[in-house]
């Protein structure tokens, strides 16, 4: 058996050995979720000019503090309008985001002045130079790197690019990922369910997971349990896909045809990974396509995608791969008969910061995923008692 960490490292190394995916330029509005193919540097200083953080009055701090009389308001500077140089002995009305006029160095907020009946201004508290002034380049300097290659772009990342004037981003073209389910017992939602049949839940799940990573997904349908049909389906997919994902049919039973079909078409390794749920995992190649075969049980397929397929796909896209870290939390449960494999339980962090686990941990029970918020990562053969520390990985981190 392979350890999970070894399996992940092998997959990442394999992905890095593949031909690099093409790069394309996309406008900002289409960049969310894409993987940056280059570092991005700011085209400007941010802010590009000293500006006001408040609606108020701008002047010279020492003059405003020492004025014996209320001060004249000599101009009005709204956002988007450069003012005139400040006339000595006066202040200017100014609004949030408007440029500080030359000569001035501090903004007093409008709540901190008294306006006289003839429209003059008197401060109620002293003011320091630089007060309420957002200084030029206070956030970013022109030429400074703001995002690095491999970054999966968040909405804030895209906004940051816009704020520094970058219009087009060079991003990695997503791999085409074909998704198969397999099994004679599977029917599609909308079809009547005969005795002994179940609905195909893995395929839409895996399509969604791959799509959420930014991959170009192709629904390849459900493979029947025959070697001929499986071979034909996989051969066809290998012509159009960079990566082929299957689920089910990778154990050692005689109804498991995926293994035989890949051996007919290309090369295959069948890994036993020391993780529960999800032991069997197929990794192979058909022509130029990589094949990854996940277990059939829905929770095992879901977990295997997150643990193994996800880092592989991220590595193919040259994306930064952040190892799962989770948080240290207190166990609100006993787990006294641990498995000899590393085990992932579905659970959630309650309001007290204590981790509770779902009552049904069987790998066929999909609702244990939807009714929980994260994974408890348990070391092999290590019993856990209520009150001990465990590692909890929120789903936001697991599948982000
Ligand atoms: P297998 O590895 O093909 O023997 O499948 C293991 C278990 O997972 C069996 O109970 C299958 O019925 C179930 N299974 C396989 N594929 C799917 C699927 N696409 N959706 C739901 N359950 C599945
Ligand atoms: Mg099957």
Coordinates of C-alpha atoms and ligand atoms in Angstrom, one line a residue:
X1 CA 0.0 0.0 0.0
X2 CA 1.1 3.6 -0.7
X3 CA 0.8 6.3 1.8
X4 CA -1.5 9.1 0.8
X5 CA 1.3 11.7 0.9
X6 CA 3.5 9.5 -1.4
X7 CA 0.6 9.1 -3.8
X8 CA 0.1 12.8 -4.0
X9 CA 3.8 13.5 -4.6
X10 CA 3.9 10.9 -7.4
X11 CA 0.9 12.4 -9.0
X12 CA 2.2 16.0 -8.8
X13 CA 5.6 14.9 -10.2
X14 CA 3.8 13.1 -13.1
X15 CA 1.7 16.2 -13.9
X16 CA 4.8 18.4 -14.0
X17 CA 6.4 16.0 -16.5
X18 CA 3.4 16.4 -18.9
X19 CA 3.6 18.9 -21.8
X20 CA 2.7 22.3 -20.5
X21 CA -0.8 23.5 -21.4
X22 CA -1.2 26.4 -23.7
X23 CA -1.5 30.0 -22.4
X24 CA -4.1 32.5 -23.5
X25 CA -4.9 36.1 -22.8
X26 CA -8.3 36.8 -21.2
X27 CA -10.0 40.1 -20.2
X28 CA -10.6 40.6 -16.5
X29 CA -14.3 39.8 -16.7
X30 CA -13.4 36.2 -17.7
X31 CA -10.4 35.8 -15.5
X32 CA -12.0 34.6 -12.2
X33 CA -10.9 31.1 -11.2
X34 CA -8.2 30.9 -14.0
X35 CA -4.6 30.2 -13.2
X36 CA -2.1 33.0 -13.9
X37 CA 0.7 32.1 -16.3
X38 CA 2.9 35.1 -15.5
X39 CA 3.7 37.4 -12.6
X40 CA 1.6 40.6 -12.6
X41 CA 3.3 44.0 -11.8
X42 CA 1.5 47.2 -11.0
X43 CA 1.4 49.7 -13.9
X44 CA 1.0 52.6 -11.6
X45 CA 1.5 53.8 -8.0
X46 CA -1.6 53.1 -5.9
X47 CA -2.9 55.5 -5.0
X48 CA -1.5 57.4 -8.0
X49 CA -1.8 60.7 -6.1
X50 CA -2.2 61.9 -2.5
X51 CA -6.0 62.0 -1.9
X52 CA -8.5 62.5 0.8
X53 CA -9.8 59.7 3.0
X54 CA -12.8 61.7 4.2
X55 CA -15.3 64.3 3.2
X56 CA -14.0 67.4 5.0
X57 CA -11.6 70.3 4.7
X58 CA -8.0 70.2 3.5
X59 CA -5.4 72.6 4.5
X60 CA -2.0 73.0 6.1
X61 CA -2.0 71.4 9.5
X62 CA 0.1 74.1 11.3
X63 CA -2.0 76.9 9.9
X64 CA -5.3 75.1 10.8
X65 CA -4.1 74.5 14.3
X66 CA -2.8 78.0 14.9
X67 CA -5.6 80.0 13.2
X68 CA -6.9 82.7 15.4
X69 CA -10.0 83.3 13.3
X70 CA -12.2 80.8 11.4
X71 CA -10.6 80.1 8.0
X72 CA -11.9 81.0 4.5
X73 CA -12.9 78.1 2.2
X74 CA -11.1 79.1 -1.0
X75 CA -12.1 76.2 -3.3
X76 CA -14.1 73.1 -3.7
X77 CA -12.5 69.8 -4.8
X78 CA -14.8 66.9 -5.6
X79 CA -13.4 63.4 -6.6
X80 CA -12.2 63.3 -10.1
X81 CA -11.4 67.0 -10.3
X82 CA -7.9 68.4 -9.7
X83 CA -8.0 71.5 -7.5
X84 CA -5.8 74.6 -7.7
X85 CA -2.8 75.0 -5.4
X86 CA -4.0 75.8 -2.0
X87 CA -3.9 79.5 -1.2
X88 CA -2.0 80.1 2.1
X89 CA -4.2 80.9 5.1
X90 CA -7.3 79.1 3.6
X91 CA -8.7 75.6 3.5
X92 CA -10.5 73.8 0.6
X93 CA -13.7 71.8 0.8
X94 CA -12.7 68.3 -0.3
X95 CA -14.5 65.0 -0.8
X96 CA -13.4 61.4 -0.4
X97 CA -10.9 60.3 -3.1
X98 CA -10.3 63.8 -4.3
X99 CA -6.7 64.8 -4.9
X100 CA -5.0 66.8 -2.1
X101 CA -4.2 70.2 -3.6
X102 CA -0.5 71.2 -3.7
X103 CA 0.7 72.9 -0.6
X104 CA -1.9 71.2 1.6
X105 CA -1.0 68.3 3.9
X106 CA -4.0 67.3 6.2
X107 CA -7.7 66.8 6.0
X108 CA -10.1 67.5 8.9
X109 CA -13.3 65.6 8.7
X110 CA -16.4 67.6 8.3
X111 CA -17.8 66.4 11.7
X112 CA -14.8 68.0 13.4
X113 CA -15.3 71.6 12.3
X114 CA -17.7 74.3 13.1
X115 CA -19.0 76.3 10.1
X116 CA -19.6 80.0 10.8
X117 CA -22.7 81.7 9.4
X118 CA -20.5 83.3 6.7
X119 CA -19.2 79.9 5.6
X120 CA -15.8 79.9 7.4
X121 CA -14.3 76.9 9.1
X122 CA -13.0 76.5 12.6
X123 CA -11.4 73.3 13.9
X124 CA -12.7 71.7 17.1
X125 CA -9.6 69.5 17.6
X126 CA -5.9 69.9 16.5
X127 CA -4.8 68.0 13.5
X128 CA -1.4 66.3 12.6
X129 CA 0.2 66.6 9.2
X130 CA -0.8 63.7 6.9
X131 CA -4.1 63.2 8.8
X132 CA -6.8 61.6 6.6
X133 CA -4.4 61.7 3.6
X134 CA -4.0 58.5 1.6
X135 CA -0.4 58.9 0.4
X136 CA 0.7 58.3 -3.2
X137 CA 2.1 54.7 -3.5
X138 CA 1.0 54.1 0.1
X139 CA -0.4 50.7 -1.0
X140 CA 1.6 49.7 -4.1
X141 CA 4.5 51.1 -6.1
X142 CA 4.6 51.1 -9.8
X143 CA 6.4 48.0 -11.0
X144 CA 5.8 46.1 -7.8
X145 CA 4.7 42.5 -8.2
X146 CA 1.1 42.1 -7.1
X147 CA 0.4 38.5 -8.0
X148 CA 2.6 35.6 -9.0
X149 CA 2.4 32.9 -11.6
X150 CA 0.4 29.9 -10.5
X151 CA -2.2 32.0 -8.6
X152 CA -5.8 30.9 -9.0
X153 CA -7.5 34.2 -9.4
X154 CA -10.1 35.2 -6.8
X155 CA -12.5 38.0 -7.4
X156 CA -10.3 40.3 -5.3
X157 CA -7.3 39.3 -7.3
X158 CA -9.1 40.3 -10.5
X159 CA -10.1 43.6 -8.9
X160 CA -6.6 44.2 -7.8
X161 CA -5.4 43.8 -11.4
X162 CA -8.1 46.3 -12.5
X163 CA -7.0 48.7 -9.9
X164 CA -3.5 48.9 -11.2
X165 CA -4.6 49.2 -14.8
X166 CA -3.9 45.7 -16.1
X167 CA -6.5 44.8 -18.8
X168 CA -5.6 41.4 -20.1
X169 CA -4.3 38.5 -18.1
X170 CA -2.2 35.6 -19.5
X171 CA -3.7 32.4 -18.0
X172 CA -3.3 28.7 -18.5
X173 CA -5.8 27.1 -21.0
X174 CA -7.7 24.6 -18.9
X175 CA -7.2 20.9 -19.5
X176 CA -10.1 19.0 -21.1
X177 CA -11.4 16.5 -18.6
X178 CA -13.7 13.7 -19.7
X179 CA -15.8 12.1 -17.0
X180 CA -17.2 8.6 -17.1
X181 CA -19.3 6.7 -14.6
X182 CA -19.5 2.9 -14.9
X183 CA -21.8 0.1 -13.9
X184 CA -24.8 -1.8 -15.2
X185 CA -26.7 -0.9 -12.1
X186 CA -26.6 2.8 -12.8
X187 CA -29.6 4.7 -14.1
X188 CA -29.9 8.4 -14.8
X189 CA -32.2 10.7 -12.9
X190 CA -35.5 10.9 -14.7
X191 CA -35.3 7.2 -15.7
X192 CA -37.4 4.7 -13.8
X193 CA -35.4 2.7 -11.3
X194 CA -35.7 -1.1 -11.5
X195 CA -35.0 -3.5 -8.7
X196 CA -31.2 -3.6 -8.0
X197 CA -30.6 -0.3 -9.7
X198 CA -29.4 3.1 -8.3
X199 CA -29.0 6.5 -9.7
X200 CA -25.7 7.7 -11.1
X201 CA -24.7 10.3 -8.6
X202 CA -20.9 10.3 -9.1
X203 CA -20.8 11.6 -12.6
X204 CA -22.5 15.0 -12.0
X205 CA -20.5 15.3 -8.8
X206 CA -17.2 14.7 -10.5
X207 CA -18.2 17.0 -13.4
X208 CA -18.9 19.7 -10.8
X209 CA -15.6 19.2 -8.9
X210 CA -13.5 19.4 -12.1
X211 CA -15.4 22.4 -13.3
X212 CA -14.9 24.2 -10.0
X213 CA -11.2 23.8 -10.5
X214 CA -11.5 25.6 -13.9
X215 CA -11.2 22.5 -16.1
X216 CA -13.0 22.2 -19.4
X217 CA -15.3 19.3 -18.6
X218 CA -16.8 16.7 -21.0
X219 CA -19.6 14.4 -19.9
X220 CA -18.7 11.1 -21.4
X221 CA -21.6 9.1 -20.1
X222 CA -21.9 5.8 -18.3
X223 CA -19.9 2.8 -19.3
X224 CA -21.7 -0.6 -19.2
X225 CA -19.9 -3.5 -17.5
X226 CA -18.4 -5.1 -20.6
X227 CA -14.8 -5.0 -21.6
X228 CA -15.6 -4.2 -25.2
X229 CA -17.9 -1.1 -24.5
X230 CA -15.4 0.1 -21.8
X231 CA -12.5 -0.2 -24.2
X232 CA -14.4 1.6 -27.0
X233 CA -15.5 4.4 -24.7
X234 CA -12.1 5.1 -23.2
X235 CA -10.4 4.9 -26.6
X236 CA -12.8 7.5 -28.0
X237 CA -12.3 9.8 -24.9
X238 CA -8.5 9.6 -25.2
X239 CA -8.8 11.3 -28.6
X240 CA -10.4 14.4 -27.1
X241 CA -9.3 14.7 -23.5
X242 CA -6.2 15.6 -21.6
X243 CA -7.4 13.7 -18.6
X244 CA -10.0 11.0 -18.3
X245 CA -11.7 10.4 -15.0
X246 CA -13.7 7.3 -14.2
X247 CA -15.4 6.0 -11.1
X248 CA -16.2 2.4 -10.1
X249 CA -15.0 -0.7 -11.8
X250 CA -11.4 -0.5 -10.5
X251 CA -11.5 -3.1 -7.7
X252 CA -10.4 -6.6 -8.5
X253 CA -13.9 -8.2 -9.0
X254 CA -14.6 -9.8 -12.4
X255 CA -17.2 -7.1 -13.0
X256 CA -14.5 -4.5 -12.9
X257 CA -13.6 -3.8 -16.5
X258 CA -11.8 -0.5 -16.5
X259 CA -8.6 -2.1 -15.5
X260 CA -8.7 -4.6 -18.3
X261 CA -9.8 -2.0 -20.9
X262 CA -6.9 0.4 -20.0
X263 CA -4.4 -2.5 -20.2
X264 CA -5.7 -3.1 -23.7
X265 CA -5.3 0.5 -24.7
X266 CA -2.4 1.9 -22.8
X267 CA -0.7 1.5 -19.5
X268 CA -2.1 1.2 -16.0
X269 CA -1.0 1.2 -12.4
X270 CA -3.5 0.1 -9.8
X271 CA -2.6 1.6 -6.5
X272 CA -3.8 0.6 -3.1
X273 CA -3.7 3.8 -1.1
X274 CA -3.7 3.5 2.7
X275 CA -6.6 5.8 3.1
X276 CA -10.2 5.2 4.2
X277 CA -12.5 5.7 2.4
X278 CA -11.0 5.2 -1.0
X279 CA -8.4 2.5 -1.2
X280 CA -8.4 1.5 -4.9
X281 CA -7.1 4.1 -7.3
X282 CA -6.1 3.6 -11.0
X283 CA -3.5 5.7 -12.7
X284 CA -2.7 5.2 -16.3
X285 CA -2.4 6.6 -19.8
X286 CA -4.1 6.0 -23.1
X287 CA -2.3 7.8 -25.9
X288 CA -1.7 11.3 -24.8
X289 CA -4.5 11.2 -22.2
X290 CA -3.9 10.6 -18.5
X291 CA -6.5 8.3 -16.8
X292 CA -7.4 8.4 -13.2
X293 CA -9.9 5.9 -11.9
X294 CA -11.7 6.6 -8.6
X295 CA -13.6 4.2 -6.5
X296 CA -17.3 3.8 -7.1
X297 CA -18.7 4.4 -3.6
X298 CA -19.8 8.1 -3.8
X299 CA -18.0 9.3 -0.6
X300 CA -14.8 7.5 -1.7
X301 CA -15.1 9.0 -5.2
X302 CA -15.6 12.5 -3.7
X303 CA -12.7 12.1 -1.2
X304 CA -10.4 10.6 -3.8
X305 CA -11.1 13.6 -6.1
X306 CA -10.2 16.0 -3.4
X307 CA -7.1 14.2 -2.1
X308 CA -5.6 12.9 -5.4
X309 CA -7.2 14.2 -8.5
X310 CA -7.4 17.8 -7.4
X311 CA -3.7 18.2 -6.8
X312 CA -2.9 16.4 -10.0
X313 CA -5.2 18.8 -12.0
X314 CA -3.8 21.8 -10.3
X315 CA -0.3 20.7 -11.1
X316 CA -1.2 20.2 -14.7
X317 CA -2.4 23.8 -14.8
X318 CA 0.9 24.9 -13.1
X319 CA -1.2 26.2 -10.3
X320 CA 0.1 26.7 -6.8
X321 CA -0.7 23.7 -4.6
X322 CA -1.2 24.5 -1.0
X323 CA -1.0 21.4 1.1
X324 CA -4.0 20.7 3.3
X325 CA -3.4 22.1 6.7
X326 CA -6.7 22.2 8.5
X327 CA -7.0 23.5 12.1
X328 CA -6.3 22.0 15.4
X329 CA -9.5 21.4 17.2
X330 CA -10.9 19.3 20.1
X331 CA -12.6 16.0 19.4
X332 CA -16.2 15.8 20.6
X333 CA -16.3 12.1 19.9
X334 CA -14.6 8.8 20.7
X335 CA -13.1 6.8 17.9
X336 CA -11.7 3.8 19.8
X337 CA -11.4 1.2 17.0
X338 CA -9.3 3.1 14.4
X339 CA -8.5 1.6 11.0
X340 CA -5.0 0.6 10.1
X341 CA -5.3 3.2 7.3
X342 CA -5.3 7.0 7.6
X343 CA -9.0 7.8 7.9
X344 CA -11.1 10.8 7.0
X345 CA -14.4 11.2 8.9
X346 CA -17.1 13.7 7.9
X347 CA -17.9 16.1 10.7
X348 CA -18.3 19.8 11.6
X349 CA -16.9 22.3 14.1
X350 CA -19.6 23.3 16.6
X351 CA -20.1 26.8 18.2
X352 CA -17.8 25.7 21.1
X353 CA -14.9 24.9 18.7
X354 CA -15.5 21.2 19.3
X355 CA -15.6 18.8 16.3
X356 CA -18.6 16.5 16.0
X357 CA -18.8 13.7 13.5
X358 CA -21.6 12.5 11.4
X359 CA -23.4 9.4 12.6
X360 CA -23.0 7.5 9.4
X361 CA -19.5 7.2 8.1
X362 CA -20.1 4.5 5.5
X363 CA -18.5 5.4 2.2
X364 CA -21.8 4.8 0.4
X365 CA -23.6 7.5 2.4
X366 CA -23.5 10.6 0.4
X367 CA -25.6 12.6 2.8
X368 CA -22.7 12.4 5.3
X369 CA -20.9 14.8 3.0
X370 CA -23.8 17.2 2.4
X371 CA -24.7 17.3 6.1
X372 CA -21.2 18.1 7.3
X373 CA -18.6 20.9 7.0
X374 CA -15.3 19.3 6.9
X375 CA -13.0 16.3 7.4
X376 CA -11.4 14.9 10.5
X377 CA -8.0 13.6 9.5
X378 CA -7.1 10.6 11.7
X379 CA -3.7 9.0 11.7
X380 CA -3.7 5.2 11.1
X381 CA -4.2 2.9 14.1
X382 CA -4.5 5.8 16.6
X383 CA -7.6 5.8 18.8
X384 CA -9.2 9.1 19.7
X385 CA -10.9 10.0 22.9
X386 CA -13.3 12.9 23.5
X387 CA -11.3 16.0 24.5
X388 CA -8.1 15.2 22.6
X389 CA -6.8 17.4 19.8
X390 CA -7.5 16.4 16.2
X391 CA -7.0 18.0 12.8
X392 CA -10.1 19.3 11.1
X393 CA -10.0 20.3 7.5
X394 CA -13.0 22.5 6.5
X395 CA -14.5 21.8 3.1
X396 CA -13.7 25.3 2.0
X397 CA -10.0 24.4 2.3
X398 CA -10.4 20.9 0.9
X399 CA -12.1 21.8 -2.3
X400 CA -11.5 25.5 -2.6
Ligands
LIG1 P1 -17.6 -0.6 -8.1 O1 -16.3 -0.2 -7.7 O2 -17.9 -0.4 -9.5 O3 -17.9 -2.0 -7.6 O4 -18.6 0.3 -7.2 C1 -18.6 0.3 -5.8 C2 -20.0 0.8 -5.3 O5 -20.2 2.1 -5.8 C3 -21.2 0.0 -5.8 O6 -22.1 -0.1 -4.8 C4 -21.7 0.8 -7.0 O7 -23.1 0.6 -7.2 C5 -21.4 2.2 -6.5 N1 -21.3 3.2 -7.6 C6 -20.4 3.0 -8.6 N2 -20.6 4.0 -9.5 C7 -21.5 4.9 -9.0 C8 -22.1 6.1 -9.4 N3 -21.7 6.7 -10.5 N4 -23.0 6.7 -8.6 C9 -23.4 6.1 -7.5 N5 -22.9 4.9 -7.0 C10 -22.0 4.3 -7.8
LIG2 MG1 -19.2 -1.2 -10.8

